């Protein structure tokens, strides 16, 4: 008899603790959500679908997961909370039934040069302990094998109070594993001096080729008046001291034309002003200069291993820790299995479990020394999953942001199995996803829409997958979409030759990438696609690359500032009203003095969550009242920034507000499917796919003839893929060569030429297994990609 049955045979009422079977959201209004109310079943797999910008992330991440994390943070002491990010309560009437939320998102791992796959998981720490116990010769504790720990030796005095004071001489020593030359980075950076100046000219003749360093401005006056060198003498005739003063001189006070100034050598100056900043945040011409001038070479002392000679000399069975970290993880797992030392048996068991998790999740092709910043968004997300796979926690809410990103159709089934395993352990799994293969395994589907931005934010459908198919929503209608193979393909106008490519796992690849056509590079995860496209295309090809790295920006940054759209808008307003353009910048002269142009006033409550309140003076418009009296086409600047891209394109397209420069940028934003974004929306509120497409719109105007796109379908709804294909066609028809790293079958079917890498991942890949048209690939079915594409097009 079950515990639920009473002794008289009649079932008793369910226990009160068993009634909390749903996460209940009532009237959520975060971002564009319009009083959304849903009930999400616990211990089930729920998939959230909808077009880009419909409010999926707002509901899942910014409402459910954010409130769960905020409530957990509040359980810690006030002291501990002071060290944690402060989270405000989401704008929602009721949120109950929440459990602990673990977010596994696609944010790229920090690009800290010392962060690797091994340090981002526990694998590196366990290897260091293993070598400190078993390594011969023994060189010290685990820190002696860490490239993040420097060796320190110091001596001094310690004052000890024992009745009377006495001073004891003491020396302090710590053995670290950091290479002293590259400081644990594995590479040493240098500046190519030929990119800074033309040594055949003098400074007055314009020898400097650094952006902004013109002879006509302040720099010209400083060089002429400093007295350290002759500005009329060609640089190649400078003495050693003069060249040192030009390039490396420490900050020195000088007087020019009666004005006190500071002179500093060119290299420290540009290191502070350009090289210390995020490359993506720089203006295009400055970015191009930095990419030309900086050269990175493997550290000659440690040969790129990041470790000191002592750490490299200690070995287990002839393998050093540097050798172990350089191995492919599947090979490393085999090596660890062969070790049988009873004294470290628990450690070996834990290490084997972690390494096996890498293989299970489809990352066995990586090595532990792979820099974390070079992982794609999908790879970074799967690395974060590793620590949760073996977890004994149950009744946890796992929140995933498009876990199939970067996965070949062949690998998606493996990811689906992992999601189902997490669910079957008694966890609630919430997945934001567009791929039909993953939507198909859902126990429950929530479809948001019907449109994007202000046209979205409502629940269009809630129920089973079968009901979604029959429901008539945008997602339901497109769930069974299939793209057809092209009847005719474009003819190439030339070829980009790659010879003997060996980046990462490429095995001496020779390939001709056709120019003037749409080329898709595909293959299973880890087969070498990114290594071929990003690591092997010659620098002189003039490639414009749009990858998935995040856009660095504060909450003041928005699409108008990032794309350069605000400049022509400010100039148009200034010209129409006879005032200076700076008035129309919320970060400059026109900013509301109360909120400093932020639109909201942040009140820091120390260890409690800070409160953001709309600024009462400007009512969130960010500008002084006087600025809003200036109008263009009947609208003030705050009204223009509140417009969605599609409306702004009409506004600047004709009439008094006609501004061709603004219309060009707006057209590109609409082309990449961002017509619903408002011009003033903070960049911090954009999803990963939206950020990538914003970057694509910005780089589309660049002069390069070859455009390299890294999975542009990331974050795109099935209905939007068609629009993306149209955009790629327009780029090719405009004379550009487009190379796309992509797994989406619709993009493969639409290609003029396919390059398929494989056959497997890691050292089982890195070779070209097919080159030709999509029709030939389907006909041959000689590769995994060919089989999946044939099934997709119904061949």
Coordinates of N, CA, C and O in Angstrom, one line a residue, residues 56 111 221 277 462 470-471 477 488 519 555 557 632 753:
X56 N 11.6 36.2 -25.1 CA 11.9 34.9 -24.5 C 13.0 35.1 -23.3 O 12.8 34.6 -22.2
X111 N 38.1 36.9 -21.7 CA 39.3 36.7 -22.6 C 40.6 37.0 -21.9 O 41.5 37.4 -22.4
X221 N 53.0 70.5 -32.6 CA 53.6 71.5 -31.8 C 54.5 70.9 -30.7 O 55.5 71.5 -30.4
X277 N 42.7 49.3 -24.8 CA 41.2 49.3 -24.9 C 40.7 48.0 -25.6 O 41.5 47.4 -26.4
X462 N 0.7 28.0 -25.5 CA 1.3 27.2 -24.4 C 0.8 25.8 -24.4 O -0.5 25.7 -24.4
X470 N -0.1 22.6 -34.8 CA -1.4 22.8 -35.3 C -1.9 24.2 -34.9 O -3.0 24.6 -35.3
X471 N -1.2 24.9 -34.1 CA -1.7 26.2 -33.5 C -1.7 27.4 -34.4 O -2.4 28.4 -34.1
X477 N 3.9 27.5 -37.8 CA 3.8 27.5 -39.2 C 5.2 27.1 -39.8 O 5.3 26.5 -40.9
X488 N 20.5 26.8 -59.8 CA 21.8 27.2 -60.4 C 22.6 27.9 -59.4 O 22.1 28.7 -58.6
X519 N 30.0 31.1 -49.9 CA 30.7 29.8 -49.5 C 30.3 29.5 -48.1 O 30.4 30.3 -47.2
X555 N 25.7 50.7 -19.8 CA 24.2 50.8 -20.0 C 23.9 52.1 -20.8 O 22.8 52.3 -21.2
X557 N 25.5 52.8 -23.6 CA 25.7 52.5 -25.1 C 24.4 51.9 -25.6 O 23.7 51.2 -25.0
X632 N 13.4 68.4 -35.2 CA 13.7 68.0 -36.6 C 12.5 67.2 -37.1 O 12.2 66.2 -36.6
X753 N 28.8 27.1 -52.8 CA 29.9 26.2 -52.7 C 30.0 25.8 -51.2 O 29.8 26.6 -50.3

